[in-house]
PDB file of C-alpha atoms in Angstrom:
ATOM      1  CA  UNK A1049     -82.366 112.020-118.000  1.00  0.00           C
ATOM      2  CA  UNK A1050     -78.738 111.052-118.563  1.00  0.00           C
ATOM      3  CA  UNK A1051     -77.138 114.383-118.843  1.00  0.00           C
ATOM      4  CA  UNK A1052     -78.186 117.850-119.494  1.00  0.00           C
ATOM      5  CA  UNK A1053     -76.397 121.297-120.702  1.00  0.00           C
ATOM      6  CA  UNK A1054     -76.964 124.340-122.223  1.00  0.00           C
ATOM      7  CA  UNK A1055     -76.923 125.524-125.827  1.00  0.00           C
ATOM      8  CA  UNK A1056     -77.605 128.392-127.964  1.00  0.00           C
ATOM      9  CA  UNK A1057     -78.214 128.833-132.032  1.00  0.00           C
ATOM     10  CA  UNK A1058     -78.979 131.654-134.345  1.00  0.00           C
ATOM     11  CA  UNK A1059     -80.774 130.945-137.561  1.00  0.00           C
ATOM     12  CA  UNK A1060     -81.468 133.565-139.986  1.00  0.00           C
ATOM     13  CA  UNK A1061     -84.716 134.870-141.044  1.00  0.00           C
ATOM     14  CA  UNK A1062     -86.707 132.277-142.878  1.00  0.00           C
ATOM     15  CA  UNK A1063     -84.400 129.146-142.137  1.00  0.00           C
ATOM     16  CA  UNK A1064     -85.230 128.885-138.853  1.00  0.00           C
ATOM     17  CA  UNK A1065     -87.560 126.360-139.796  1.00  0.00           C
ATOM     18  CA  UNK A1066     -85.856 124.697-142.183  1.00  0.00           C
ATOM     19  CA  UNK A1067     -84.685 121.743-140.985  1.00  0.00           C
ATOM     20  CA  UNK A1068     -82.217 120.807-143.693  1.00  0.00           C
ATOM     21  CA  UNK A1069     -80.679 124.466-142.707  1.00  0.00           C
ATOM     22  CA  UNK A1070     -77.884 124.494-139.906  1.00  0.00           C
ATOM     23  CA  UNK A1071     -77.891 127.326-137.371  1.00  0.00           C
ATOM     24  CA  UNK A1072     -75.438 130.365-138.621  1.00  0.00           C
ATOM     25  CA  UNK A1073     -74.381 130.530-135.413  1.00  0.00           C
ATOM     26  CA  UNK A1074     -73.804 127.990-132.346  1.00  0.00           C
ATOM     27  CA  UNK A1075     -72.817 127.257-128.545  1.00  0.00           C
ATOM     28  CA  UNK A1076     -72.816 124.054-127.472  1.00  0.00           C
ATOM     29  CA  UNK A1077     -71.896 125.790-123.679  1.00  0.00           C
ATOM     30  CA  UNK A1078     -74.149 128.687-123.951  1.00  0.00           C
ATOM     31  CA  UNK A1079     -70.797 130.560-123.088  1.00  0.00           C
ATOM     32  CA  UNK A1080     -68.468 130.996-126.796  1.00  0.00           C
ATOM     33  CA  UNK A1081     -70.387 131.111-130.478  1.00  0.00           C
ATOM     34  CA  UNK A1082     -68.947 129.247-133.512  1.00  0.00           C
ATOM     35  CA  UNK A1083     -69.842 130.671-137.007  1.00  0.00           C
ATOM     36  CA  UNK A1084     -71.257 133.626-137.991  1.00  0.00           C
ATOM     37  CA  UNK A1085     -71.359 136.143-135.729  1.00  0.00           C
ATOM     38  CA  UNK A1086     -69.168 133.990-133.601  1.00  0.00           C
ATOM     39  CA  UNK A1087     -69.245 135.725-130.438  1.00  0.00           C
ATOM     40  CA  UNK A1088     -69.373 135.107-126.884  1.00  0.00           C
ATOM     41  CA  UNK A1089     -72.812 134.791-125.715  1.00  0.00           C
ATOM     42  CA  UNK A1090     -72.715 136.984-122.852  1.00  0.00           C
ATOM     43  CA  UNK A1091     -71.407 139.816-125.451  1.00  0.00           C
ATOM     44  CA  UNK A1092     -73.465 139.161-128.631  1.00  0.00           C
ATOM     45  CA  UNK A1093     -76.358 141.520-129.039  1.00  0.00           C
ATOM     46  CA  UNK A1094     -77.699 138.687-130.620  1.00  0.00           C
ATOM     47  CA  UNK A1095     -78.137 137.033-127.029  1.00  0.00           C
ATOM     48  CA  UNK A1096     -80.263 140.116-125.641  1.00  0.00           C
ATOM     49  CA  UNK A1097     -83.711 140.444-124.224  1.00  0.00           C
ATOM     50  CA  UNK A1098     -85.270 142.611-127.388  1.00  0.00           C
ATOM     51  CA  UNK A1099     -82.997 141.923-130.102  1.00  0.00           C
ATOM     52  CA  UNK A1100     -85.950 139.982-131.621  1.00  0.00           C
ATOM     53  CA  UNK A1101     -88.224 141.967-134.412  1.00  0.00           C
ATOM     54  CA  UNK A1102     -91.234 140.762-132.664  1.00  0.00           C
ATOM     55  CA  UNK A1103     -91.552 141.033-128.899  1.00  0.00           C
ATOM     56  CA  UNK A1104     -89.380 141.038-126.197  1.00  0.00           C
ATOM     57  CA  UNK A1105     -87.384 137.985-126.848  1.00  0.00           C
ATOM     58  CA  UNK A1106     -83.820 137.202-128.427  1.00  0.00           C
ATOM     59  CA  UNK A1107     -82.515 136.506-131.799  1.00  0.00           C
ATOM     60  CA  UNK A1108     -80.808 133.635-130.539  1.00  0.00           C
ATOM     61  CA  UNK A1109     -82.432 130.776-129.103  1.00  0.00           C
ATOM     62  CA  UNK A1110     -80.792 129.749-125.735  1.00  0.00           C
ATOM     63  CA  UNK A1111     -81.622 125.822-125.670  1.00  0.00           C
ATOM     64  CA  UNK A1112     -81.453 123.499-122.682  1.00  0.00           C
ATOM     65  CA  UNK A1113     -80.226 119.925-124.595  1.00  0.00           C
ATOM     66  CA  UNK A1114     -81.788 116.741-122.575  1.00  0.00           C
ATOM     67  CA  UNK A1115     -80.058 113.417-123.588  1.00  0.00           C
ATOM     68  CA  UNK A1116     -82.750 111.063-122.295  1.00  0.00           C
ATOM     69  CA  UNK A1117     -82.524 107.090-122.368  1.00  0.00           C
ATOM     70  CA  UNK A1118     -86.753 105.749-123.202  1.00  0.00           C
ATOM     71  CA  UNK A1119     -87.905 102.581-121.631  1.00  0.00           C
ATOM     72  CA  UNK A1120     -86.607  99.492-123.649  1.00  0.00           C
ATOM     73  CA  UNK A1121     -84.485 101.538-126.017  1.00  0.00           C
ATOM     74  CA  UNK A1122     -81.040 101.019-126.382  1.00  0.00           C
ATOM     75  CA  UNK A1123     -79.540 104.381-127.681  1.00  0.00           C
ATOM     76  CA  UNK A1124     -80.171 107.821-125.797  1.00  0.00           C
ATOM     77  CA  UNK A1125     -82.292 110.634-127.655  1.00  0.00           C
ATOM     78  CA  UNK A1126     -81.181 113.980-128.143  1.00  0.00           C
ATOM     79  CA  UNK A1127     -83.969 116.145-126.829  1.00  0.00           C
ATOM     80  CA  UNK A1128     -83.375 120.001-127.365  1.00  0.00           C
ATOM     81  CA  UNK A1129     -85.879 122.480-125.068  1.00  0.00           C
ATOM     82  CA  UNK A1130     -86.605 125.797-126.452  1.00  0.00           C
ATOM     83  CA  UNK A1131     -86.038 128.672-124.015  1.00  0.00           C
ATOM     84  CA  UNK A1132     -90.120 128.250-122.948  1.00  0.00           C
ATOM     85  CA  UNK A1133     -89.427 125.148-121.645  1.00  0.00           C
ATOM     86  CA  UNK A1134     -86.181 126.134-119.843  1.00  0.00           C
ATOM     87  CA  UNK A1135     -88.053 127.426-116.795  1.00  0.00           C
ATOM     88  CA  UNK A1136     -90.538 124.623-116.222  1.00  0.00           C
ATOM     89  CA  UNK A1137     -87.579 122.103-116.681  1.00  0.00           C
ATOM     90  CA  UNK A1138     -85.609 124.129-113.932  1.00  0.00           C
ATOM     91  CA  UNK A1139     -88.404 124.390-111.347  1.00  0.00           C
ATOM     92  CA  UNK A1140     -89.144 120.402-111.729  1.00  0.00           C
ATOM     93  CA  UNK A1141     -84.980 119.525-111.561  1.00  0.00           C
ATOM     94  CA  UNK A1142     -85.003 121.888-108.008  1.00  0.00           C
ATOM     95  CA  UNK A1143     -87.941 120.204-106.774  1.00  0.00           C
ATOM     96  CA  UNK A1144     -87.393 116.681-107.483  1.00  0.00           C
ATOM     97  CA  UNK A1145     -83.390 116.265-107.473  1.00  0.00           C
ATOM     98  CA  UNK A1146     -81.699 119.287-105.569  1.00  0.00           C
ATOM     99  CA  UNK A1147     -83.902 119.810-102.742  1.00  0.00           C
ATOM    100  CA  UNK A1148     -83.786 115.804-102.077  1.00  0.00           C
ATOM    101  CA  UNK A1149     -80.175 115.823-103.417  1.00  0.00           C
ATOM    102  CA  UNK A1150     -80.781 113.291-106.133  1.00  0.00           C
ATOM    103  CA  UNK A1151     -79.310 113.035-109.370  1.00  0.00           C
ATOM    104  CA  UNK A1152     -81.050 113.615-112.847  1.00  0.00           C
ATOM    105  CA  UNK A1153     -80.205 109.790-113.776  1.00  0.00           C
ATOM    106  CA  UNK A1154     -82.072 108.379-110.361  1.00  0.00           C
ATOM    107  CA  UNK A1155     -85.614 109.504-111.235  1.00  0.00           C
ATOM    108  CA  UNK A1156     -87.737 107.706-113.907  1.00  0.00           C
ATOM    109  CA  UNK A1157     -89.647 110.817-115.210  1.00  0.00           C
ATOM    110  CA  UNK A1158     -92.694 111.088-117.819  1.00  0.00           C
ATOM    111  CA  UNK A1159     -92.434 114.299-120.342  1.00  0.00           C
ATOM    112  CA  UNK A1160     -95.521 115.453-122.015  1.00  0.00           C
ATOM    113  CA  UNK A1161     -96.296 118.467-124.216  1.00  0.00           C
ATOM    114  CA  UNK A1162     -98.679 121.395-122.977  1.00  0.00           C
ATOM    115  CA  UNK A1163    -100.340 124.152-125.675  1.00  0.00           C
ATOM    116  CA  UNK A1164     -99.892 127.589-124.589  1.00  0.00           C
ATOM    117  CA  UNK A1165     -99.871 130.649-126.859  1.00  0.00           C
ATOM    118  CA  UNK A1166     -98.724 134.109-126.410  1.00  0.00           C
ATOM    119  CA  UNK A1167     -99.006 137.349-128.296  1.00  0.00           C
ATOM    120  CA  UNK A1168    -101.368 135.402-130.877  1.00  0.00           C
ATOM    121  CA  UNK A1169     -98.028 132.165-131.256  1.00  0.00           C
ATOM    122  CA  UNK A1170     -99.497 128.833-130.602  1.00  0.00           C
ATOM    123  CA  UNK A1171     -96.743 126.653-129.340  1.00  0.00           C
ATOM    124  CA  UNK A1172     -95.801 123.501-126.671  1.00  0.00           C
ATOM    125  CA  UNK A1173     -94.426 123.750-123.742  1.00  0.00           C
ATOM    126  CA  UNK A1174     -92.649 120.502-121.706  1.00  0.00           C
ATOM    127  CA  UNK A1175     -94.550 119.246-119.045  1.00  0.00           C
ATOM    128  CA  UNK A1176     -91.948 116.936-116.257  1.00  0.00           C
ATOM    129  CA  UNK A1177     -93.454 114.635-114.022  1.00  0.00           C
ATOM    130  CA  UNK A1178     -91.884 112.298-111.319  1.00  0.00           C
ATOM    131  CA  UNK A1179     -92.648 108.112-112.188  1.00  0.00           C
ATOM    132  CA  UNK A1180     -90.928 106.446-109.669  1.00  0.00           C
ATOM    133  CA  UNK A1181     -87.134 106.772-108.476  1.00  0.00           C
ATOM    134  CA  UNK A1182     -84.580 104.128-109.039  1.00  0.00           C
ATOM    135  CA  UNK A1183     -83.215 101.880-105.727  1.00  0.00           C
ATOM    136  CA  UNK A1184     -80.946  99.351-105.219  1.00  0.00           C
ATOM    137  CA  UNK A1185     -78.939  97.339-108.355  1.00  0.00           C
ATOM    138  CA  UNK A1186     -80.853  99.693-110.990  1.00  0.00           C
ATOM    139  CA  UNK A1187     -79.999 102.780-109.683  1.00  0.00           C
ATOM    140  CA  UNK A1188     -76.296 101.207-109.455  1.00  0.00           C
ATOM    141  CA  UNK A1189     -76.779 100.011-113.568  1.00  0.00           C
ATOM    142  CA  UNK A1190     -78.157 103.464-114.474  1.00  0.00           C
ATOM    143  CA  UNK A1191     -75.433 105.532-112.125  1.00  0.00           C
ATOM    144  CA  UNK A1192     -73.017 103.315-114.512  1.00  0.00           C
ATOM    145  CA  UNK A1193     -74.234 103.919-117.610  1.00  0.00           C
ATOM    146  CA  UNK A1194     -75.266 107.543-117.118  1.00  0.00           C
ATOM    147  CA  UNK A1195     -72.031 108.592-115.578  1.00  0.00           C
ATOM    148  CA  UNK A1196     -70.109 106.631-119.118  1.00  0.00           C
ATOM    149  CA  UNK A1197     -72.114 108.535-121.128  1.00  0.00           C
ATOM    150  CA  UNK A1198     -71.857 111.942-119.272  1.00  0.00           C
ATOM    151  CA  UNK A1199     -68.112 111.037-120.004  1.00  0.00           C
ATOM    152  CA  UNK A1200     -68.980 110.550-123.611  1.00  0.00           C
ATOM    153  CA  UNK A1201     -70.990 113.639-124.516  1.00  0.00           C
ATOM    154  CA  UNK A1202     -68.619 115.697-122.914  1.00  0.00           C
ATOM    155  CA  UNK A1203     -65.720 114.199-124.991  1.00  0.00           C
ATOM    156  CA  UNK A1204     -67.801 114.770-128.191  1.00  0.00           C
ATOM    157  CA  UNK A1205     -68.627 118.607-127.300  1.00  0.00           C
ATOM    158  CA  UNK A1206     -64.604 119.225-126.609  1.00  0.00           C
ATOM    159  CA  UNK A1207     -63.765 117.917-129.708  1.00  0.00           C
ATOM    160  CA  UNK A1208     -66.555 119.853-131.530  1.00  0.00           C
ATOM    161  CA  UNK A1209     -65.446 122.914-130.203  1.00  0.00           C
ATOM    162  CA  UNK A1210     -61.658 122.523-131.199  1.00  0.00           C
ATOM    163  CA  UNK A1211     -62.884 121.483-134.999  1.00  0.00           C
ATOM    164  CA  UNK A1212     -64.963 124.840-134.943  1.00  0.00           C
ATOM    165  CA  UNK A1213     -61.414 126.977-133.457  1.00  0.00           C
ATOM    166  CA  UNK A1214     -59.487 125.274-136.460  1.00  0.00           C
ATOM    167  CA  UNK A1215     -62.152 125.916-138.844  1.00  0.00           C
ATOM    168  CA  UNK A1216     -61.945 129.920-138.721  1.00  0.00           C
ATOM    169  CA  UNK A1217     -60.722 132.500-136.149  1.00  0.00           C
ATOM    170  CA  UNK A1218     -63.372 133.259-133.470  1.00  0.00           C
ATOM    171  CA  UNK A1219     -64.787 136.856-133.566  1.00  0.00           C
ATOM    172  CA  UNK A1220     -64.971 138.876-130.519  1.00  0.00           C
ATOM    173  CA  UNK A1221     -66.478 142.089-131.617  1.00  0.00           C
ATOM    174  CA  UNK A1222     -69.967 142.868-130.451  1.00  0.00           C
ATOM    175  CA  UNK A1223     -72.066 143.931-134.056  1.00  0.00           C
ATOM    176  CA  UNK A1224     -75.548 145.173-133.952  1.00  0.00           C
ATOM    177  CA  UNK A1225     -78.059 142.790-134.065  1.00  0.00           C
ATOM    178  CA  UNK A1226     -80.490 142.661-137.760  1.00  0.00           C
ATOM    179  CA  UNK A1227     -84.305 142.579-137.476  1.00  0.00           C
ATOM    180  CA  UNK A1228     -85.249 138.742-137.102  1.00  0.00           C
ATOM    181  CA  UNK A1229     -88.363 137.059-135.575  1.00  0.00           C
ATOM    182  CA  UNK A1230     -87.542 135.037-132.323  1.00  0.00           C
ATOM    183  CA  UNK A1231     -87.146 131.165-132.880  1.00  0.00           C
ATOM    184  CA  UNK A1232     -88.543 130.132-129.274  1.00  0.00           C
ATOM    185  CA  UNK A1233     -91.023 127.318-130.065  1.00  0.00           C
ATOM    186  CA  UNK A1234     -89.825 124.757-131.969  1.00  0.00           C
ATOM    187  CA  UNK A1235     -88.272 121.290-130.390  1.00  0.00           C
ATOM    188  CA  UNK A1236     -86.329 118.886-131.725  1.00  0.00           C
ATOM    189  CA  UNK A1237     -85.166 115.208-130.973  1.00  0.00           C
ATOM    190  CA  UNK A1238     -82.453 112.987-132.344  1.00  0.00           C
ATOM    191  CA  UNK A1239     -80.988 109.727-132.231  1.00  0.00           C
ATOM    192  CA  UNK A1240     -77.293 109.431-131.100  1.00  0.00           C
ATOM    193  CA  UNK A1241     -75.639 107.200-132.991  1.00  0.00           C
ATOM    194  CA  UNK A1242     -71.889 106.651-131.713  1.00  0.00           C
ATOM    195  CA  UNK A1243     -71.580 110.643-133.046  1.00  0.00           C
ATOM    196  CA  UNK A1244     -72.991 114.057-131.710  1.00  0.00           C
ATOM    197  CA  UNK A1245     -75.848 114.821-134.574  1.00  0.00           C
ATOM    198  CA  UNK A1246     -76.259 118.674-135.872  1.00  0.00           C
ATOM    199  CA  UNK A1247     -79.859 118.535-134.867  1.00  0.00           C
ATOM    200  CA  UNK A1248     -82.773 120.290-136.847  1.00  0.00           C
ATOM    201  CA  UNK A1249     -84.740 123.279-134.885  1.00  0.00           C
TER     202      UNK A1249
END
């Protein structure tokens, strides 16, 4: 695992599985929206625990993006977590990097899919399991090459979010939230290719 942040998108109702349609609304910081409504998270009724039409979940699916580098491939894959894998990804990073201080990037790690299902949804959930850790002159190549790319994302996400400022004024009203069903089980994976991709749900 090279780097990790998080995200958050709001498809309307029926897109949200669409992947040729891009979110109405997105953070790539969890923390300011871009689009439509184009809030900050924290204040967007969109963002709240039972804003969702069905249960007690949110309109807007709060993400936790993975950029992950796959024995003997040579570019990094996007991997986006939907907010039920959030808290299983959070438990395994405090257990196997902060309570040993360890970085993400010094940890081979295997990720598997679970089925679960709640309120009659069938749907995955991210399994994380420690391989082996990295020592010596490959935990030096990956430090190197994790830390460039760290660099790298985070240039490409500053530069997304000033395109986004020029491309319309940012709203900071609060509206009410419409009727929409949650979006919380879908995952998605892309290829980076020199350029951050708009990735699918």
């Amino acid at each position: 695992i090279l780097y990790n942040h998080s995200a958050n998108a709001y498809w309307p109702e029926g897109s949200e599985y669409d992947d040729n349609t891009p979110p109405q609304c997105q953070s790539m910081d969890a923390k300011q929206g871009y689009g439509d409504p184009g809030l900050l998270c924290a204040a967007c009724g969109y963002n709240e625990f039972g804003s969702s039409s069905k249960g007690k979940g949110k309109l807007c699916k709060n993400m936790r993006m993975l950029y992950i580098l796959r024995s003997g491939d040579f570019l990094p894959l996007q991997l986006s977590l939907p907010p039920t894998s959030i808290r299983p990804y959070k438990n395994f990073v405090n257990a196997t990097f902060a309570l040993r201080r360890r970085p993400v990037y010094g940890t081979l790690v295997k990720i598997t899919l679970k089925p679960a299902s709640s309120n009659g949804f069938d749907y995955s959930v991210a399994v994380f399991q420690k391989v082996r850790d990295f020592e010596g002159e490959e935990l030096a190549a990956v430090q190197a090459y994790a830390e460039g790319f760290r660099g790298m994302v985070k240039s490409m996400l500053e530069q997304w979010a000033q395109e986004q400022q020029t491309a319309g004024p940012v709203v900071q009203a609060v509206s009410e939230p419409i009727e929409l069903p949650d979006n919380d089980s879908h995952f998605s994976v892309g290829v980076l290719n020199g350029e951050l991709e708009t990735l699918p749900a």
